[in-house]
XYZ file of C-alpha atoms in Angstrom:
716
model
C -0.034 0.041 0.076
C 1.840 3.174 -0.970
C -0.576 5.887 0.027
C -3.582 6.482 2.188
C -6.005 7.306 -0.465
C -5.394 10.868 -0.794
C -2.843 10.872 -3.392
C -3.217 7.904 -5.607
C -3.679 9.697 -8.966
C -1.240 12.505 -9.161
C 2.308 12.878 -7.987
C 4.362 15.969 -7.319
C 7.870 15.081 -8.341
C 9.629 17.262 -11.223
C 7.471 15.721 -13.779
C 4.566 17.563 -15.521
C 1.557 18.459 -13.175
C -0.656 16.925 -13.250
C 0.474 13.431 -13.803
C -1.375 10.780 -15.753
C -3.805 8.768 -13.660
C -2.350 5.924 -11.536
C -0.703 5.123 -8.442
C 2.496 7.370 -7.697
C 5.736 5.790 -8.721
C 7.718 6.543 -5.781
C 10.993 4.903 -4.845
C 11.141 2.905 -1.818
C 12.507 4.838 1.313
C 15.632 3.596 2.980
C 15.503 1.032 5.720
C 16.979 3.400 8.321
C 15.965 6.959 7.606
C 18.054 9.841 9.218
C 17.070 10.365 12.647
C 15.756 13.708 13.598
C 18.122 15.736 16.045
C 15.262 15.994 18.628
C 11.701 14.981 18.880
C 9.235 18.162 18.764
C 9.274 19.980 22.045
C 11.447 17.375 23.762
C 15.174 17.411 24.633
C 17.272 14.690 23.044
C 17.207 11.102 24.743
C 18.830 7.978 23.645
C 17.199 5.470 21.040
C 13.570 6.175 20.721
C 12.780 7.757 24.124
C 12.447 11.399 22.748
C 9.631 10.217 20.382
C 7.907 8.097 22.972
C 8.008 10.824 25.602
C 6.594 13.260 23.013
C 3.980 10.748 22.054
C 2.981 9.896 25.508
C 2.634 13.660 26.731
C -0.710 14.643 27.721
C -2.799 16.568 25.520
C -6.048 17.459 27.308
C -8.981 19.223 25.567
C -8.770 22.946 25.712
C -10.217 26.084 24.777
C -9.791 27.215 21.096
C -6.189 28.256 20.440
C -4.575 26.794 23.530
C -1.410 24.863 22.940
C -2.595 21.577 24.128
C 0.911 19.648 24.373
C 1.597 19.367 27.992
C -1.201 21.881 28.836
C -2.482 22.157 32.254
C -5.998 23.570 32.567
C -6.679 26.435 34.499
C -9.984 27.815 36.108
C -12.264 29.709 33.874
C -12.368 32.677 36.109
C -9.377 34.210 38.168
C -9.504 33.028 41.961
C -9.448 35.869 44.385
C -5.973 36.922 44.670
C -4.722 38.280 48.208
C -2.373 41.176 47.867
C 1.266 39.903 48.503
C 1.824 42.384 51.205
C -1.444 41.720 53.045
C -0.610 37.854 52.712
C 2.920 38.050 53.954
C 1.998 40.622 57.010
C -0.905 38.302 57.914
C 1.216 35.254 58.018
C 3.802 36.947 60.104
C 1.109 38.146 62.626
C -0.233 34.644 62.877
C 3.201 33.309 63.490
C 3.958 35.768 66.152
C 0.487 35.241 67.872
C 1.276 31.342 67.854
C 4.590 31.902 69.422
C 3.113 34.078 72.132
C 0.543 31.435 73.013
C 3.283 28.785 73.189
C 5.375 30.887 75.358
C 2.596 31.589 77.762
C 1.680 27.759 77.905
C 5.355 26.835 78.148
C 6.111 29.195 80.915
C 3.023 28.460 82.851
C 1.605 31.956 82.541
C -1.940 30.544 81.691
C -1.696 27.760 84.409
C -1.643 24.044 83.986
C -5.037 23.531 82.733
C -3.727 22.717 79.236
C -2.234 19.699 80.499
C -5.568 17.876 81.909
C -5.967 15.744 78.774
C -2.384 14.356 79.435
C -3.076 13.641 83.161
C -6.624 12.021 82.008
C -5.140 9.445 79.626
C -1.925 8.622 81.352
C -1.362 6.305 84.366
C -0.502 7.880 87.630
C 2.832 6.019 87.448
C 3.895 8.396 84.774
C 3.014 11.489 86.191
C 4.307 10.615 89.714
C 7.232 8.125 88.907
C 8.658 5.802 91.535
C 11.541 4.141 89.467
C 13.722 5.272 86.910
C 12.095 3.553 84.137
C 8.614 5.153 85.024
C 10.360 8.621 85.105
C 11.776 8.072 81.611
C 8.588 6.935 80.188
C 6.756 9.876 81.517
C 9.267 12.061 80.221
C 9.093 10.926 76.778
C 5.231 10.978 76.948
C 5.022 14.433 78.212
C 7.442 15.763 75.535
C 5.272 14.028 72.946
C 2.134 15.764 74.302
C 3.843 19.136 74.260
C 4.810 18.375 70.630
C 1.265 17.555 69.874
C 0.135 20.800 71.309
C 2.788 22.620 69.583
C 1.587 21.071 66.021
C -2.177 21.995 67.132
C -1.034 25.412 67.520
C 1.049 25.476 64.279
C -1.920 24.341 62.253
C -4.379 26.837 63.686
C -2.074 29.779 63.011
C -0.963 28.296 59.891
C -4.598 28.228 58.668
C -5.403 31.546 60.104
C -2.222 33.105 58.289
C -2.628 31.210 54.923
C 0.702 29.550 55.163
C -0.495 27.095 52.442
C -0.918 30.023 50.117
C 2.384 31.369 50.680
C 3.706 27.814 49.979
C 1.744 27.600 46.592
C 2.608 31.179 45.593
C 6.403 31.354 46.426
C 7.820 28.047 47.360
C 6.547 25.855 44.721
C 7.764 27.629 41.755
C 11.032 28.340 43.443
C 11.454 24.522 43.842
C 10.633 23.901 40.257
C 13.285 26.300 38.938
C 15.715 24.615 41.243
C 15.009 20.907 40.226
C 14.211 21.564 36.530
C 11.311 20.096 34.416
C 10.512 16.406 34.709
C 11.843 14.641 31.684
C 10.863 11.215 32.704
C 7.391 9.632 33.631
C 6.155 6.291 34.271
C 4.829 4.713 30.784
C 1.208 4.291 30.577
C -0.594 0.879 30.635
C -0.060 -1.262 27.599
C -3.790 -0.654 26.476
C -3.596 3.042 26.909
C 0.029 3.478 25.700
C -0.329 5.163 22.120
C 3.135 3.815 21.284
C 1.718 0.330 21.158
C -1.122 1.368 18.543
C -3.927 -0.020 20.464
C -6.532 0.919 17.931
C -4.759 -1.452 15.421
C -4.531 -4.134 17.869
C -8.350 -3.833 18.779
C -8.917 -4.196 15.011
C -6.954 -7.240 14.647
C -3.690 -5.719 12.934
C -1.532 -7.128 15.577
C 1.512 -7.578 13.277
C 1.282 -4.011 11.945
C 0.871 -2.654 15.493
C 4.231 -4.733 16.699
C 6.232 -3.468 13.726
C 5.200 0.194 14.454
C 5.943 -0.252 18.206
C 9.265 -1.856 17.509
C 10.167 0.912 14.963
C 9.144 3.716 17.751
C 11.249 2.065 20.335
C 14.268 1.890 18.097
C 14.137 5.449 17.042
C 13.045 4.989 13.570
C 9.766 6.795 13.668
C 9.231 10.592 13.895
C 6.073 12.655 14.237
C 5.348 13.014 10.480
C 5.435 9.155 10.295
C 2.929 8.839 13.072
C 0.612 11.258 11.673
C 0.873 9.694 8.163
C 0.219 6.227 9.193
C -2.769 7.434 11.474
C -4.118 9.108 8.548
C -3.823 5.909 6.505
C -5.525 3.986 9.086
C -8.476 6.386 9.193
C -8.626 5.519 5.396
C -9.118 1.756 6.526
C -11.728 2.648 8.999
C -13.608 4.754 6.491
C -13.543 1.687 3.951
C -11.398 3.426 1.464
C -8.640 0.776 1.804
C -8.726 -2.821 2.798
C -7.273 -4.050 6.396
C -4.941 -6.584 4.713
C -3.623 -4.014 2.221
C -2.600 -1.726 4.959
C -1.336 -4.508 7.280
C 0.920 -5.699 4.446
C 2.361 -2.149 3.662
C 3.382 -1.497 7.338
C 4.554 -4.992 7.922
C 6.843 -4.430 5.178
C 8.083 -0.796 5.428
C 7.183 -0.091 9.086
C 7.429 3.759 9.934
C 8.213 4.390 6.233
C 4.815 2.839 5.181
C 2.274 4.690 3.062
C 4.716 7.320 1.950
C 4.084 10.777 0.338
C 4.332 10.944 -3.428
C 7.668 12.909 -2.939
C 8.955 10.303 -0.723
C 9.724 12.948 1.862
C 9.231 12.086 5.693
C 10.192 15.616 7.054
C 11.017 18.957 6.105
C 14.656 20.088 5.726
C 14.520 22.451 8.716
C 11.767 23.456 11.136
C 11.516 26.790 12.518
C 8.409 26.537 14.887
C 7.256 24.268 17.299
C 4.644 21.542 15.952
C 2.449 19.104 17.549
C 1.072 16.807 14.625
C -1.009 14.829 17.224
C -3.316 17.846 17.625
C -2.347 19.274 14.197
C -1.290 22.481 15.969
C 1.690 25.139 15.325
C 2.734 27.373 18.171
C 2.871 31.013 17.313
C 3.597 32.523 20.736
C 2.206 32.793 24.447
C -0.740 34.370 25.562
C 0.147 37.525 27.778
C -0.521 37.411 31.521
C -2.599 40.598 31.144
C -5.912 41.326 33.022
C -7.614 42.065 29.682
C -7.087 38.327 28.726
C -9.483 35.656 30.279
C -7.776 34.044 33.284
C -7.894 30.468 31.460
C -5.803 31.911 28.671
C -3.012 33.638 30.760
C 0.439 32.486 30.311
C -0.701 29.522 27.877
C 0.688 28.658 24.351
C -1.191 30.253 21.603
C -1.553 27.818 18.630
C -3.275 27.320 15.384
C -4.384 24.196 13.628
C -6.645 23.246 10.671
C -9.698 23.450 12.954
C -9.016 27.271 13.313
C -7.648 27.885 9.871
C -10.917 26.191 8.432
C -12.391 29.670 9.187
C -9.834 31.501 7.578
C -7.415 33.913 9.105
C -6.777 37.740 8.400
C -3.703 39.543 9.814
C -3.058 43.201 9.677
C -0.038 45.055 10.691
C 2.627 47.274 9.070
C 6.002 46.234 7.569
C 8.146 44.599 10.170
C 5.291 43.883 12.855
C 5.878 39.986 12.351
C 3.266 38.887 9.926
C 5.692 36.950 7.773
C 8.279 35.529 10.358
C 5.559 35.065 13.124
C 2.399 34.173 11.243
C 2.883 33.254 7.625
C 5.980 31.026 7.813
C 4.943 28.976 10.879
C 1.483 28.321 9.484
C 2.910 27.488 6.124
C 5.535 25.073 7.638
C 2.898 23.478 9.610
C 0.643 23.025 6.442
C 3.694 21.397 4.697
C 4.117 18.804 7.421
C 0.361 18.047 7.167
C 0.854 17.577 3.692
C 3.494 15.102 4.200
C 1.331 13.335 6.461
C -1.425 12.981 3.890
C -3.846 15.539 5.676
C -3.550 18.769 3.721
C -2.949 20.445 0.449
C -1.102 23.962 0.732
C -0.433 26.833 -1.663
C 1.768 29.508 -0.359
C 1.875 32.688 -2.442
C 4.403 35.637 -1.692
C 6.897 37.931 -3.334
C 10.219 36.202 -4.624
C 12.645 36.224 -1.867
C 9.942 36.764 0.907
C 11.490 33.875 2.974
C 8.400 31.624 2.875
C 10.548 28.481 3.245
C 13.152 26.846 1.364
C 12.345 25.176 -2.060
C 12.988 21.763 -0.860
C 10.139 22.091 1.691
C 7.765 22.219 -1.473
C 6.749 19.675 -4.175
C 6.122 22.476 -6.728
C 7.759 26.094 -6.762
C 6.309 28.277 -9.592
C 8.680 31.195 -9.898
C 6.862 33.550 -12.326
C 9.301 35.711 -14.419
C 12.161 33.652 -13.386
C 13.510 31.894 -16.688
C 14.934 29.094 -14.264
C 11.623 28.116 -12.934
C 10.792 24.486 -13.548
C 6.964 25.072 -13.434
C 4.668 27.332 -15.199
C 1.220 28.654 -13.995
C -1.979 27.627 -15.851
C -3.663 30.901 -16.801
C -6.927 29.070 -17.140
C -6.912 26.877 -13.916
C -6.631 23.514 -15.751
C -10.296 23.655 -16.794
C -11.691 22.857 -20.101
C -14.867 24.743 -19.860
C -14.794 28.157 -21.520
C -17.191 29.752 -19.157
C -15.361 28.570 -16.031
C -12.207 29.741 -17.345
C -13.685 33.118 -18.325
C -15.186 33.419 -14.826
C -11.817 32.906 -13.139
C -9.854 35.038 -15.494
C -12.245 38.055 -15.331
C -11.847 37.907 -11.578
C -8.244 38.297 -11.763
C -8.197 40.990 -14.659
C -11.010 43.230 -13.574
C -11.870 42.378 -9.891
C -10.272 45.335 -8.488
C -11.581 47.916 -11.006
C -13.915 50.665 -9.491
C -17.425 50.930 -10.369
C -16.653 54.302 -12.366
C -15.234 52.520 -15.215
C -18.319 51.733 -17.421
C -19.122 48.231 -17.713
C -15.884 46.976 -15.687
C -17.490 44.696 -13.336
C -16.619 41.151 -13.394
C -19.970 39.947 -14.718
C -19.487 41.854 -18.021
C -15.993 41.086 -18.039
C -16.881 37.435 -17.886
C -19.142 37.605 -20.878
C -16.626 39.430 -22.999
C -13.988 36.599 -22.282
C -16.557 33.879 -22.840
C -17.298 35.446 -26.171
C -13.861 34.737 -27.209
C -12.508 31.684 -25.247
C -15.388 29.610 -26.392
C -14.842 30.052 -30.146
C -10.981 30.084 -29.808
C -10.958 26.623 -28.252
C -13.469 25.039 -30.657
C -10.936 26.119 -33.599
C -7.657 25.472 -31.948
C -8.436 22.897 -29.178
C -6.924 24.993 -26.482
C -7.338 28.298 -24.881
C -5.367 31.507 -26.307
C -2.000 32.382 -25.273
C -1.445 35.750 -23.586
C -0.514 37.596 -26.908
C -3.284 36.032 -28.755
C -5.826 36.881 -26.140
C -4.616 40.546 -26.082
C -5.110 40.662 -29.999
C -8.522 39.220 -29.627
C -9.623 41.728 -26.851
C -8.095 44.629 -28.945
C -10.353 43.706 -31.855
C -7.612 43.084 -34.068
C -9.192 42.358 -37.646
C -6.712 39.660 -38.662
C -7.266 37.352 -35.632
C -10.885 37.734 -35.416
C -11.247 37.094 -39.235
C -9.117 33.934 -38.877
C -11.317 32.911 -36.045
C -14.427 33.337 -37.953
C -13.139 31.519 -40.797
C -12.351 28.504 -38.582
C -15.945 28.628 -36.886
C -17.424 28.554 -40.398
C -15.379 25.851 -41.821
C -16.318 23.724 -38.559
C -19.988 24.566 -38.913
C -20.143 26.383 -35.256
C -23.114 28.447 -35.856
C -23.730 29.042 -32.126
C -20.194 30.162 -31.467
C -20.474 32.312 -34.647
C -23.164 34.220 -33.016
C -20.966 34.809 -29.843
C -18.238 36.056 -32.167
C -20.817 38.366 -33.857
C -21.980 39.844 -30.437
C -18.267 40.461 -29.473
C -17.683 42.412 -32.796
C -20.799 44.384 -32.549
C -19.777 45.358 -28.954
C -16.374 46.537 -30.059
C -17.812 49.490 -31.582
C -19.622 50.650 -28.443
C -18.125 53.310 -26.212
C -18.802 51.490 -23.095
C -17.036 48.389 -24.225
C -14.813 46.522 -21.465
C -12.815 44.787 -23.914
C -10.276 47.647 -24.039
C -9.876 47.794 -20.306
C -9.208 44.033 -20.373
C -6.770 44.328 -23.047
C -4.694 46.806 -21.182
C -4.696 44.413 -18.202
C -3.741 41.449 -20.405
C -0.968 43.592 -21.682
C 0.597 43.560 -18.028
C 1.330 39.997 -18.589
C 2.333 40.462 -22.308
C 5.920 41.491 -21.208
C 9.369 40.153 -22.214
C 9.915 39.020 -18.501
C 6.653 36.601 -18.849
C 7.594 35.290 -22.477
C 8.135 31.770 -21.456
C 5.238 31.765 -18.848
C 1.349 31.095 -19.386
C 1.969 28.702 -22.353
C -1.039 26.968 -23.710
C 0.541 25.115 -26.286
C 1.671 22.176 -24.078
C 5.395 22.887 -24.241
C 5.765 23.804 -20.579
C 4.995 22.409 -17.273
C 1.921 24.157 -16.270
C 0.807 23.747 -12.612
C -2.850 23.798 -11.882
C -4.792 24.244 -8.866
C -6.995 21.048 -9.782
C -3.977 19.337 -8.133
C -5.494 20.199 -4.658
C -7.276 16.910 -4.588
C -4.024 15.415 -3.509
C -1.766 16.454 -0.658
C 0.562 18.644 -2.737
C 2.927 21.406 -1.431
C 3.070 24.495 -3.562
C 4.880 27.758 -3.503
C 4.180 30.747 -6.114
C 6.915 33.319 -6.209
C 5.437 36.587 -7.583
C 7.591 39.133 -9.499
C 6.692 42.094 -7.222
C 9.933 44.055 -8.088
C 9.370 45.729 -11.252
C 5.834 44.155 -11.758
C 3.754 45.170 -8.997
C 0.560 45.432 -10.967
C 0.985 42.220 -12.776
C 1.751 40.488 -9.276
C -1.656 41.715 -7.874
C -3.311 40.364 -10.813
C -1.660 36.874 -10.502
C -2.555 36.702 -6.787
C -6.097 37.535 -7.547
C -5.882 34.718 -10.273
C -4.476 32.215 -7.799
C -7.198 33.164 -5.262
C -9.988 32.705 -7.747
C -8.704 29.401 -8.845
C -8.294 28.282 -5.456
C -11.777 29.066 -4.218
C -13.164 27.204 -7.390
C -10.834 24.322 -7.334
C -11.566 23.522 -3.546
C -15.368 23.629 -4.067
C -15.449 20.762 -6.633
C -13.007 18.462 -4.879
C -14.238 14.730 -4.649
C -12.293 14.140 -1.188
C -12.961 17.015 1.244
C -11.340 15.143 4.082
C -8.114 16.518 2.917
C -7.804 20.283 4.392
C -6.867 22.732 1.828
C -5.346 26.179 2.601
C -4.141 29.210 0.578
C -1.536 31.313 2.468
C -1.018 34.711 0.837
C 1.738 36.649 2.241
C 0.604 40.146 1.000
C -3.343 40.409 0.068
C -2.754 43.867 -1.169
C -5.227 44.500 -4.166
C -6.527 40.946 -3.835
C -9.724 41.531 -1.974
C -12.731 41.761 -4.186
C -16.342 41.453 -3.588
C -16.086 37.972 -5.427
C -13.317 36.963 -3.086
C -15.152 37.770 -0.029
C -18.121 35.917 -1.043
C -15.766 32.897 -2.010
C -14.002 33.117 1.505
C -17.288 32.849 3.249
C -18.049 29.472 1.294
C -14.641 27.792 2.072
C -15.470 26.460 5.694
C -18.028 24.001 4.073
C -15.348 22.715 1.696
C -12.804 22.016 4.300
C -10.768 24.860 3.205
C -9.570 28.328 4.283
C -7.016 31.109 3.603
C -4.462 33.112 5.501
C -4.318 36.829 4.230
C -2.102 39.473 5.456
C -2.427 43.208 4.869
C -0.188 46.007 5.671
C -3.373 48.134 6.470
C -7.160 47.949 5.849
C -6.689 50.881 3.465
C -5.469 48.544 0.836
C -9.203 47.077 0.985
C -12.087 49.240 -0.433
C -14.101 50.731 2.270
C -17.241 48.856 1.337
C -15.462 45.516 1.646
C -13.616 46.010 4.959
C -16.617 45.020 7.229
C -17.602 42.099 5.018
C -14.002 40.780 4.918
C -13.600 40.953 8.695
C -16.922 39.214 9.082
C -16.010 36.474 6.524
C -12.919 35.501 8.609
C -13.418 33.679 11.653
C -9.736 34.488 12.987
C -8.632 37.990 13.145
C -5.374 39.333 14.035
C -4.194 42.985 14.757
C -0.551 43.458 15.213
C 1.702 46.177 16.834
C 1.853 49.422 14.942
C -1.580 49.393 13.730
C -3.065 52.857 12.728
C -5.957 54.109 14.803
C -8.528 53.940 11.776
C -7.566 50.343 11.261
C -7.944 49.761 14.788
C -11.535 51.259 14.685
C -12.471 48.584 12.481
C -11.225 45.687 14.468
C -12.905 47.420 17.567
C -16.263 47.577 15.875
C -16.103 43.843 14.820
C -14.776 42.560 18.232
C -17.921 44.587 19.921
C -18.089 45.297 23.599
C -18.334 43.511 26.734
C -19.729 43.942 30.210
C -17.226 44.793 32.966
C -17.006 46.189 36.412
C -15.933 49.736 36.989
C -14.337 50.800 40.454
C -14.551 54.349 41.244
C -12.306 55.277 44.379
C -12.788 58.333 46.434
C -10.259 59.578 49.124
C -11.962 61.749 51.711
C -9.754 63.667 54.272
C -10.550 62.816 57.877
C -10.967 65.934 60.152
C -10.310 65.473 63.840
C -12.140 67.258 66.364
C -10.520 66.161 69.721
C -7.089 67.222 70.818
C -5.869 63.804 71.052
C -7.354 62.940 67.525
C -5.529 65.863 66.117
C -2.341 65.041 67.823
C -2.620 61.406 66.265
C -3.351 62.863 63.056
C -0.218 65.188 63.175
C 2.019 62.216 64.260
C 0.556 60.185 61.185
C 1.304 62.936 58.780
C 4.832 63.406 60.049
C 5.521 59.782 59.651
C 3.794 59.110 56.377
C 3.742 62.694 54.781
C 0.056 62.345 53.813
C -3.109 63.388 55.644
C -5.357 60.685 57.049
C -7.964 59.814 54.664
C -11.115 57.584 54.386
C -11.516 55.568 50.921
C -14.931 55.033 49.372
C -15.280 52.478 46.572
C -18.101 52.325 44.218
C -18.589 49.373 41.831
C -20.760 49.501 38.772
C -21.335 47.516 35.507
C -20.483 49.509 32.232
C -20.485 48.340 28.598
C -17.030 48.923 27.180
C -15.092 47.896 23.813
C -12.957 44.789 24.233
C -10.021 46.619 22.702
C -10.331 50.239 21.759
C -8.767 51.800 18.675
C -6.535 53.764 20.824
C -5.256 50.564 22.691
C -4.660 48.867 19.495
C -2.824 51.761 17.940
C -0.935 52.779 20.838
C -1.129 50.240 23.631
C 0.234 46.840 21.884
C 4.030 46.297 22.723
C 6.384 45.299 19.873
C 6.170 41.819 18.781
C 2.543 41.516 20.257
C -0.657 41.122 18.513
C -4.574 40.852 19.498
C -6.085 37.801 18.097
C -9.619 36.552 18.006
C -10.273 32.949 17.104
C -13.333 30.835 15.989
C -13.035 27.173 15.102
C -15.071 25.193 12.495
C -17.436 23.944 15.094
C -18.435 27.562 16.099
C -16.474 27.741 19.350
C -14.649 31.079 19.791
C -12.155 32.917 21.972
C -12.390 36.524 22.571
C -9.583 38.913 21.502
C -6.346 37.806 23.256
C -3.054 39.565 23.765
C -0.365 37.521 22.418
C 3.278 37.703 22.624
C 4.466 36.395 19.113
C 8.068 36.176 20.325
C 7.526 33.525 23.033
């Protein structure tokens, strides 16, 4: 068995993509793969101990966004916290009171009544000894009684002085810092140990479970292998594969079974912390701030497919950490999921943006770079002229403003369909960029040749389409000229070898998202900014169309766009809203919401379930986030200090003495508590109150559970 059912028809080698249908021809993995330097989140240990310790680490259920690896749940609400000064002073006073009581008892100032229980339960020979032995026994028992009384006094004053709270607050953390974290724990019971693959044993695949457990103990298994084989086992449980096929593949190849079409079992180098059991990648630490719910304070903040399935929008200026703190870790996590057969990922950014090494991807499309192995299919791999026209129209005219007559996507789609359909009927392919430009410009020669071809083929219905296009060319409001100007941005010498439709290049189509493919698209922003934005809109439009028609939606698909400037259009917003039902999502970053047309800012924030505002945000951008995050009821405490006026001579003298010691007049404090409705985060706080390297992030998962806006340190 060479796959888990999600990549059986198309590979991602340096061959033309898509490949012909059939099982992927992947060379067998080496018997002993190179061992990772360390298991995720664990220090290096001999043999397979690091992996086993990582696998056995508890991952309790937690609130959305909480890093579950080794998480210790906290109460939902913050317990009443006694101020440190009051706690320590109360403990000291309680100790002094206990010491005073013991001194009075020991020295007999309170009489001997406290000894009556001792006299009541001991024989007279111990209290009035006649022999040396009775004297020794009496002395020992009396001192034991003294100790019991001292312990009772200590327990009483300890409870009164809250000594246990001091121990938990100060002593325990100090001891943990001195002793260090625990690295070894008792292994779980065999029936509960995930390293023994109990699910496989329960289903009768004992041989496969034994082979996997042996590889885990020998250090031959890593987290990607575990996730990949778990994914393949899910295919067996769902009925896509037979148990015999799965068992045979695992017994033969062990941890290397069910490989990814690329044959890779890990990424070249990881920059972030990942947990493939839960599917999370850690972005930072939730700040210990009063504005964060108590259950989130100090916990790790992580994202996974359950949150990315509602899409993520991150807004922050250049240098705020969007790429390094958000895009790169998320892209790396999705590439690991793709190696495990769980996801398909497309990462779009400027050339040199640092979105990961080329070895971390199966397909790298470097548009405008003559050394690029792959090309980008301008028409998304479709053979339907109407579908191709709709996607291409979104890319060419999606950002045009309404004042342009007839420049909306619907009219652009009609114009393109009037040309693409006849051209494909005559030539069996869609037009190249220069050919499309000539047709949109209304050049007489290409249109006449196209008409002659349709006449010879007897395509009367398509002739009518071409007639309508020629009639519209003479009208002043025709959108064809605008589209021709946009296509001219791609008809440049730098792109001469790209967008080929003759079959001579290796075009990549987003139709391949049916499989766990890793794709990076480098845009030529330097010198071709307008063309880059148009191509980014094209990739987004093709992505939203392709994921909606996938046959296997158990594979999570995600588009990560490092800079979505000029990409947000009305159709794009509507498409993002539909991604959740297709088990897909997008990650979009913006320097400012001003890059989005004003009518689309609210719908965009509403269409994305996860919203992030990074440090350095402008006040007007902060206002949009403040509005979408809404308000909450909170307690407002008004404190009033009123000076105390003494009337008696003794009181005046006491006040004068207090003023001389403290330097302040005696006052009486009045506290008023009331419920008020305030913004969760105001525009001013977002613009001026976020420390560098921090962000405010709200989360919503695919099940509808959500987390309020959280202050997160992206550097932790």
